[in-house]
């Protein structure tokens, strides 16, 4: 008789288990959002974090700056649109790939590599004769006051991926 | 620069650098169904041309609101009104006024206009979403910016 009684669940035990179960759920419910936030970067999809494939293989990039055009989807307030972007891409003297934004830091025209015959080996802005050396730094005495912006970049499967323009590393 | 608040704020700060006006002139009519489709399409393409050229040369060019006119309207009157627009811009002082059009009838009145008229051959039956058309437009924009730069020299 006493053996049998031990195996039965008492009222007290039953209530304890139930409370533990419910309490456990509540604790889990409270913990889930901070934990999700803590591990969020790990769960980010492998899309390269907003970087776009600009359609050029790394092997195709030479020491000569080449203009690359691509477009990205952009939502800006209530305008959802395709925005075209451009970059001057080349390998610098250390064989590192560089992607400069072509937007002149003076008033925002589009600069081009060797855009003027008078200034070889420089980026040239057609609007007010702004000039930049090959490393993107503005030539003193010309209108722009800061170096060209640089794109965030990543190389995946031998292709170049570019993100948003960021201030030049020397700025 | 475009005719919008944030660009105008920049323009007021940097007036001495911005000396060129880009003014698209666009015909409008509803009487002829086939023609109005063509004109609507040209209006869309002109919008793309305007904003693409502006993007290339935004530090020196101001793209102002397009000038619309009735296709069969009296051109003498339109020339007069256009010259009023141009005079308004030249007062600022903008030195180069560039009128963009697909309408070849303006060629006859080119001498009476106080700005530089750039006539572009229209794109017929093209689809602006295809890669080919975008390539054509990009190429034409490149040549147009060359022409505009030649006015600056």
Tab-separated table of C-alpha atoms in Angstrom:
chain	number	residue	atom	x	y	z
A	1	UNK	CA	0.000	0.000	0.000
A	2	UNK	CA	2.701	2.425	1.043
A	3	UNK	CA	4.728	1.362	-2.040
A	4	UNK	CA	1.843	2.305	-4.270
A	5	UNK	CA	1.353	5.649	-2.589
A	6	UNK	CA	4.948	6.688	-3.259
A	7	UNK	CA	4.523	6.215	-6.966
A	8	UNK	CA	1.479	8.407	-7.137
A	9	UNK	CA	1.948	12.095	-7.766
A	10	UNK	CA	0.768	14.130	-4.835
A	11	UNK	CA	-1.267	17.280	-5.219
A	12	UNK	CA	1.723	19.320	-4.045
A	13	UNK	CA	4.043	17.737	-6.590
A	14	UNK	CA	1.554	18.161	-9.394
A	15	UNK	CA	1.194	21.865	-8.647
A	16	UNK	CA	4.970	22.245	-8.447
A	17	UNK	CA	5.497	20.652	-11.828
A	18	UNK	CA	2.765	22.724	-13.410
A	19	UNK	CA	4.168	25.942	-11.990
A	20	UNK	CA	7.662	25.045	-13.143
A	21	UNK	CA	6.389	24.310	-16.618
A	22	UNK	CA	4.453	27.565	-16.899
A	23	UNK	CA	7.325	29.537	-15.320
A	24	UNK	CA	9.737	27.959	-17.760
A	25	UNK	CA	7.611	29.034	-20.710
A	26	UNK	CA	7.405	32.572	-19.371
A	27	UNK	CA	11.167	32.728	-18.854
A	28	UNK	CA	11.762	31.388	-22.351
A	29	UNK	CA	9.312	33.947	-23.745
A	30	UNK	CA	11.191	36.751	-22.011
A	31	UNK	CA	14.598	35.498	-23.104
A	32	UNK	CA	13.838	34.794	-26.724
A	33	UNK	CA	13.983	38.355	-28.054
A	34	UNK	CA	17.291	39.365	-26.383
A	35	UNK	CA	18.840	36.080	-27.499
A	36	UNK	CA	17.563	36.559	-31.051
A	37	UNK	CA	19.050	40.034	-31.068
A	38	UNK	CA	22.364	38.820	-29.702
A	39	UNK	CA	22.821	36.203	-32.407
A	40	UNK	CA	21.232	38.265	-35.178
A	41	UNK	CA	24.456	39.021	-37.097
A	42	UNK	CA	25.056	35.281	-37.394
A	43	UNK	CA	21.639	34.742	-38.950
A	44	UNK	CA	21.985	37.484	-41.580
A	45	UNK	CA	21.614	35.958	-45.013
A	46	UNK	CA	24.728	35.498	-47.065
A	47	UNK	CA	23.739	38.112	-49.645
A	48	UNK	CA	26.871	40.109	-48.892
A	49	UNK	CA	25.001	42.596	-46.706
A	50	UNK	CA	23.558	44.848	-49.415
A	51	UNK	CA	26.532	44.505	-51.733
A	52	UNK	CA	25.690	44.067	-55.387
A	53	UNK	CA	27.403	41.982	-58.019
A	54	UNK	CA	28.585	44.572	-60.517
A	55	UNK	CA	29.282	42.074	-63.247
A	56	UNK	CA	33.058	42.173	-63.477
A	57	UNK	CA	35.410	39.319	-62.658
A	58	UNK	CA	38.463	40.064	-60.560
A	59	UNK	CA	40.730	38.777	-63.332
A	60	UNK	CA	39.358	41.411	-65.715
A	61	UNK	CA	40.471	44.280	-63.476
A	62	UNK	CA	43.702	45.916	-64.629
A	63	UNK	CA	45.850	48.800	-63.497
A	64	UNK	CA	43.886	51.084	-65.807
A	65	UNK	CA	40.767	52.549	-64.129
A	66	UNK	CA	37.627	51.285	-65.883
A	67	UNK	CA	34.159	52.692	-65.473
A	68	UNK	CA	31.554	50.205	-64.264
A	69	UNK	CA	27.818	50.884	-64.245
A	70	UNK	CA	25.243	48.890	-62.343
A	71	UNK	CA	21.905	49.498	-60.680
A	72	UNK	CA	20.487	48.819	-57.243
A	73	UNK	CA	16.944	48.818	-55.902
A	74	UNK	CA	16.415	51.622	-53.471
A	75	UNK	CA	13.441	52.528	-51.322
A	76	UNK	CA	13.483	56.157	-50.334
A	77	UNK	CA	10.357	57.297	-48.538
A	78	UNK	CA	7.631	56.490	-51.004
A	79	UNK	CA	9.813	56.237	-54.042
A	80	UNK	CA	10.898	52.720	-54.841
A	81	UNK	CA	13.261	52.832	-57.717
A	82	UNK	CA	16.260	51.454	-59.489
A	83	UNK	CA	19.181	53.733	-58.936
A	84	UNK	CA	22.094	53.597	-61.317
A	85	UNK	CA	25.545	53.672	-59.815
A	86	UNK	CA	29.009	53.919	-61.288
A	87	UNK	CA	32.517	53.294	-60.100
A	88	UNK	CA	36.088	53.586	-61.356
A	89	UNK	CA	37.691	50.229	-60.653
A	90	UNK	CA	41.372	49.277	-60.932
A	91	UNK	CA	44.257	47.572	-59.151
A	92	UNK	CA	46.607	49.925	-57.333
A	93	UNK	CA	50.409	49.564	-57.120
A	94	UNK	CA	50.031	47.021	-54.283
A	95	UNK	CA	47.757	44.939	-56.527
A	96	UNK	CA	44.778	45.771	-54.315
A	97	UNK	CA	41.447	46.414	-55.991
A	98	UNK	CA	40.115	49.945	-55.535
A	99	UNK	CA	36.649	51.212	-56.476
A	100	UNK	CA	36.195	54.972	-56.410
A	101	UNK	CA	32.869	56.748	-56.593
A	102	UNK	CA	32.893	59.006	-59.680
A	103	UNK	CA	31.008	61.786	-57.915
A	104	UNK	CA	33.153	64.903	-57.662
A	105	UNK	CA	33.454	66.171	-54.085
A	106	UNK	CA	33.049	69.752	-55.269
A	107	UNK	CA	29.484	69.928	-56.578
A	108	UNK	CA	28.720	66.384	-57.634
A	109	UNK	CA	29.531	66.077	-61.341
A	110	UNK	CA	30.839	62.773	-62.667
A	111	UNK	CA	34.615	62.628	-62.955
A	112	UNK	CA	36.417	60.535	-65.541
A	113	UNK	CA	39.840	58.950	-65.705
A	114	UNK	CA	42.132	60.991	-67.947
A	115	UNK	CA	39.095	63.114	-68.825
A	116	UNK	CA	41.384	65.902	-69.979
A	117	UNK	CA	44.333	65.535	-72.317
A	118	UNK	CA	46.157	68.161	-70.305
A	119	UNK	CA	46.231	66.046	-67.176
A	120	UNK	CA	47.209	62.441	-67.920
A	121	UNK	CA	47.133	59.891	-65.097
A	122	UNK	CA	44.533	61.851	-63.134
A	123	UNK	CA	40.784	61.838	-62.606
A	124	UNK	CA	39.249	64.955	-64.133
A	125	UNK	CA	35.940	66.694	-63.451
A	126	UNK	CA	34.569	68.368	-66.597
A	127	UNK	CA	32.511	70.972	-64.737
A	128	UNK	CA	35.099	73.088	-62.963
A	129	UNK	CA	38.395	71.349	-63.806
A	130	UNK	CA	38.621	69.514	-60.486
A	131	UNK	CA	41.422	66.946	-60.444
A	132	UNK	CA	42.340	63.884	-58.377
A	133	UNK	CA	45.481	61.753	-58.371
A	134	UNK	CA	45.165	58.062	-59.218
A	135	UNK	CA	44.910	57.268	-55.490
A	136	UNK	CA	41.744	59.399	-55.318
A	137	UNK	CA	43.296	62.298	-53.412
A	138	UNK	CA	42.261	65.730	-54.668
A	139	UNK	CA	44.938	67.825	-56.364
A	140	UNK	CA	45.547	70.911	-54.178
A	141	UNK	CA	44.526	74.147	-55.815
A	142	UNK	CA	41.608	72.634	-57.742
A	143	UNK	CA	37.989	73.115	-56.561
A	144	UNK	CA	37.403	69.811	-54.680
A	145	UNK	CA	38.547	69.848	-51.055
A	146	UNK	CA	38.327	66.147	-50.159
A	147	UNK	CA	39.335	62.885	-51.855
A	148	UNK	CA	36.909	60.756	-53.870
A	149	UNK	CA	34.688	58.352	-51.929
A	150	UNK	CA	35.505	54.656	-51.980
A	151	UNK	CA	33.002	51.830	-52.335
A	152	UNK	CA	32.704	49.060	-49.767
A	153	UNK	CA	33.715	45.904	-51.555
A	154	UNK	CA	33.885	42.177	-51.289
A	155	UNK	CA	35.140	39.490	-53.623
A	156	UNK	CA	33.094	36.330	-53.906
A	157	UNK	CA	33.592	33.491	-56.372
A	158	UNK	CA	36.004	35.675	-58.298
A	159	UNK	CA	33.388	38.397	-58.857
A	160	UNK	CA	33.476	41.927	-57.512
A	161	UNK	CA	30.650	43.038	-55.192
A	162	UNK	CA	30.233	46.719	-54.317
A	163	UNK	CA	28.140	48.365	-51.581
A	164	UNK	CA	27.808	51.967	-50.510
A	165	UNK	CA	30.358	54.735	-51.038
A	166	UNK	CA	32.338	55.552	-47.909
A	167	UNK	CA	34.816	58.391	-47.290
A	168	UNK	CA	38.283	57.797	-48.713
A	169	UNK	CA	40.638	55.870	-46.405
A	170	UNK	CA	42.917	58.913	-46.186
A	171	UNK	CA	40.103	61.351	-45.448
B	1	UNK	CA	21.002	70.370	-59.913
B	2	UNK	CA	17.303	69.790	-60.247
B	3	UNK	CA	14.404	72.065	-59.486
B	4	UNK	CA	13.860	70.728	-55.957
B	5	UNK	CA	14.352	72.059	-52.459
B	6	UNK	CA	17.614	70.381	-51.463
B	7	UNK	CA	19.342	71.251	-54.746
B	8	UNK	CA	18.134	74.835	-54.644
B	9	UNK	CA	19.676	75.212	-51.188
B	10	UNK	CA	22.995	74.103	-52.674
B	11	UNK	CA	22.532	76.343	-55.703
B	12	UNK	CA	22.077	79.467	-53.624
B	13	UNK	CA	25.398	78.699	-51.869
B	14	UNK	CA	27.290	78.022	-55.096
B	15	UNK	CA	25.672	80.319	-57.670
B	16	UNK	CA	28.941	81.299	-59.314
B	17	UNK	CA	29.644	77.683	-60.322
B	18	UNK	CA	26.296	76.873	-61.911
B	19	UNK	CA	25.989	78.680	-65.197
B	20	UNK	CA	24.053	76.344	-67.480
B	21	UNK	CA	20.312	75.770	-67.805
B	22	UNK	CA	18.880	72.598	-69.269
B	23	UNK	CA	15.322	73.105	-70.481
B	24	UNK	CA	13.441	70.183	-72.076
B	25	UNK	CA	10.671	71.393	-74.396
B	26	UNK	CA	7.900	68.862	-74.838
B	27	UNK	CA	4.889	68.828	-77.194
B	28	UNK	CA	1.431	67.851	-75.967
B	29	UNK	CA	-1.776	66.998	-77.831
B	30	UNK	CA	-4.763	64.680	-77.471
B	31	UNK	CA	-6.476	64.938	-80.862
B	32	UNK	CA	-4.597	62.224	-82.685
B	33	UNK	CA	-4.530	58.879	-80.838
B	34	UNK	CA	-1.534	57.349	-82.601
B	35	UNK	CA	0.457	60.551	-82.276
B	36	UNK	CA	-0.367	61.100	-78.617
B	37	UNK	CA	1.061	57.683	-77.783
B	38	UNK	CA	4.263	58.709	-79.515
B	39	UNK	CA	4.360	62.027	-77.722
B	40	UNK	CA	3.757	60.445	-74.337
B	41	UNK	CA	6.618	58.055	-74.972
B	42	UNK	CA	8.894	60.887	-76.036
B	43	UNK	CA	7.982	62.731	-72.880
B	44	UNK	CA	9.113	59.723	-70.831
B	45	UNK	CA	12.360	59.410	-72.767
B	46	UNK	CA	13.012	63.131	-72.436
B	47	UNK	CA	12.638	62.767	-68.675
B	48	UNK	CA	15.349	60.121	-68.702
B	49	UNK	CA	17.649	62.199	-70.909
B	50	UNK	CA	17.194	65.233	-68.707
B	51	UNK	CA	17.964	63.460	-65.473
B	52	UNK	CA	20.877	61.470	-66.908
B	53	UNK	CA	22.587	64.544	-68.334
B	54	UNK	CA	21.925	66.379	-65.091
B	55	UNK	CA	23.542	63.543	-63.159
B	56	UNK	CA	26.721	63.659	-65.226
B	57	UNK	CA	27.101	67.424	-64.975
B	58	UNK	CA	25.118	68.229	-61.838
B	59	UNK	CA	27.725	70.616	-60.455
B	60	UNK	CA	27.329	73.076	-63.294
B	61	UNK	CA	23.936	72.379	-64.854
B	62	UNK	CA	20.465	73.190	-63.542
B	63	UNK	CA	17.623	71.098	-64.979
B	64	UNK	CA	14.558	73.324	-64.753
B	65	UNK	CA	10.894	72.294	-65.166
B	66	UNK	CA	10.032	71.225	-68.707
B	67	UNK	CA	8.283	73.629	-71.065
B	68	UNK	CA	5.116	72.102	-72.519
B	69	UNK	CA	3.319	73.428	-75.601
B	70	UNK	CA	0.483	72.351	-77.867
B	71	UNK	CA	1.851	70.430	-80.810
B	72	UNK	CA	-0.245	72.309	-83.360
B	73	UNK	CA	-0.106	75.612	-81.522
B	74	UNK	CA	1.290	78.841	-82.878
B	75	UNK	CA	5.081	78.552	-82.790
B	76	UNK	CA	5.583	82.336	-82.997
B	77	UNK	CA	3.792	82.704	-79.682
B	78	UNK	CA	5.761	79.829	-78.174
B	79	UNK	CA	9.051	81.346	-79.302
B	80	UNK	CA	8.068	84.563	-77.557
B	81	UNK	CA	7.199	82.736	-74.324
B	82	UNK	CA	10.337	80.599	-74.460
B	83	UNK	CA	12.452	83.702	-74.860
B	84	UNK	CA	10.789	85.078	-71.718
B	85	UNK	CA	11.883	81.926	-69.845
B	86	UNK	CA	15.380	82.286	-71.248
B	87	UNK	CA	15.542	85.968	-70.292
B	88	UNK	CA	14.533	85.035	-66.745
B	89	UNK	CA	17.421	82.574	-66.573
B	90	UNK	CA	19.935	84.903	-68.202
B	91	UNK	CA	19.174	87.542	-65.585
B	92	UNK	CA	20.538	85.242	-62.871
B	93	UNK	CA	23.064	85.150	-64.690
B	94	UNK	CA	23.029	81.789	-66.405
B	95	UNK	CA	25.297	81.965	-69.423
B	96	UNK	CA	24.358	78.849	-71.325
B	97	UNK	CA	20.754	77.940	-72.031
B	98	UNK	CA	20.288	74.558	-73.632
B	99	UNK	CA	16.903	73.544	-75.023
B	100	UNK	CA	16.356	69.824	-75.562
B	101	UNK	CA	13.700	68.631	-77.985
B	102	UNK	CA	12.577	65.690	-80.123
B	103	UNK	CA	10.384	68.007	-82.212
B	104	UNK	CA	12.125	68.864	-85.486
B	105	UNK	CA	9.763	71.764	-86.275
B	106	UNK	CA	11.789	73.878	-83.836
B	107	UNK	CA	14.722	73.769	-86.233
B	108	UNK	CA	12.964	76.414	-88.351
B	109	UNK	CA	12.767	78.782	-85.388
B	110	UNK	CA	16.229	78.086	-84.026
B	111	UNK	CA	17.574	81.526	-84.987
B	112	UNK	CA	14.796	83.349	-83.147
B	113	UNK	CA	15.479	81.476	-79.914
B	114	UNK	CA	17.922	83.027	-77.473
B	115	UNK	CA	19.280	79.660	-76.349
B	116	UNK	CA	21.058	76.701	-77.932
B	117	UNK	CA	18.618	74.224	-79.419
B	118	UNK	CA	19.664	70.565	-79.314
B	119	UNK	CA	17.441	68.382	-81.445
B	120	UNK	CA	17.563	64.661	-80.720
B	121	UNK	CA	16.279	61.979	-83.079
B	122	UNK	CA	13.330	60.246	-81.376
B	123	UNK	CA	13.345	56.627	-80.299
B	124	UNK	CA	10.379	54.942	-81.936
B	125	UNK	CA	8.823	51.693	-80.815
B	126	UNK	CA	11.598	51.124	-78.338
B	127	UNK	CA	11.083	49.750	-74.863
B	128	UNK	CA	12.899	51.798	-72.241
B	129	UNK	CA	13.207	48.792	-69.955
B	130	UNK	CA	15.351	46.734	-72.318
B	131	UNK	CA	19.125	46.630	-71.996
B	132	UNK	CA	19.591	47.670	-75.644
B	133	UNK	CA	17.564	50.872	-75.311
B	134	UNK	CA	19.314	51.711	-72.066
B	135	UNK	CA	22.620	51.235	-73.853
B	136	UNK	CA	21.544	53.555	-76.687
B	137	UNK	CA	20.371	56.196	-74.241
B	138	UNK	CA	23.570	55.954	-72.204
B	139	UNK	CA	25.624	56.383	-75.357
B	140	UNK	CA	23.584	59.387	-76.536
B	141	UNK	CA	23.819	60.969	-73.094
B	142	UNK	CA	27.588	60.647	-73.301
B	143	UNK	CA	27.629	62.466	-76.635
B	144	UNK	CA	25.232	65.144	-75.390
B	145	UNK	CA	27.419	65.870	-72.372
B	146	UNK	CA	30.323	66.254	-74.806
B	147	UNK	CA	28.344	68.858	-76.766
B	148	UNK	CA	27.390	70.737	-73.612
B	149	UNK	CA	31.015	70.722	-72.473
B	150	UNK	CA	32.018	72.171	-75.832
B	151	UNK	CA	29.809	75.213	-75.115
B	152	UNK	CA	31.844	75.794	-71.959
B	153	UNK	CA	35.145	76.073	-73.788
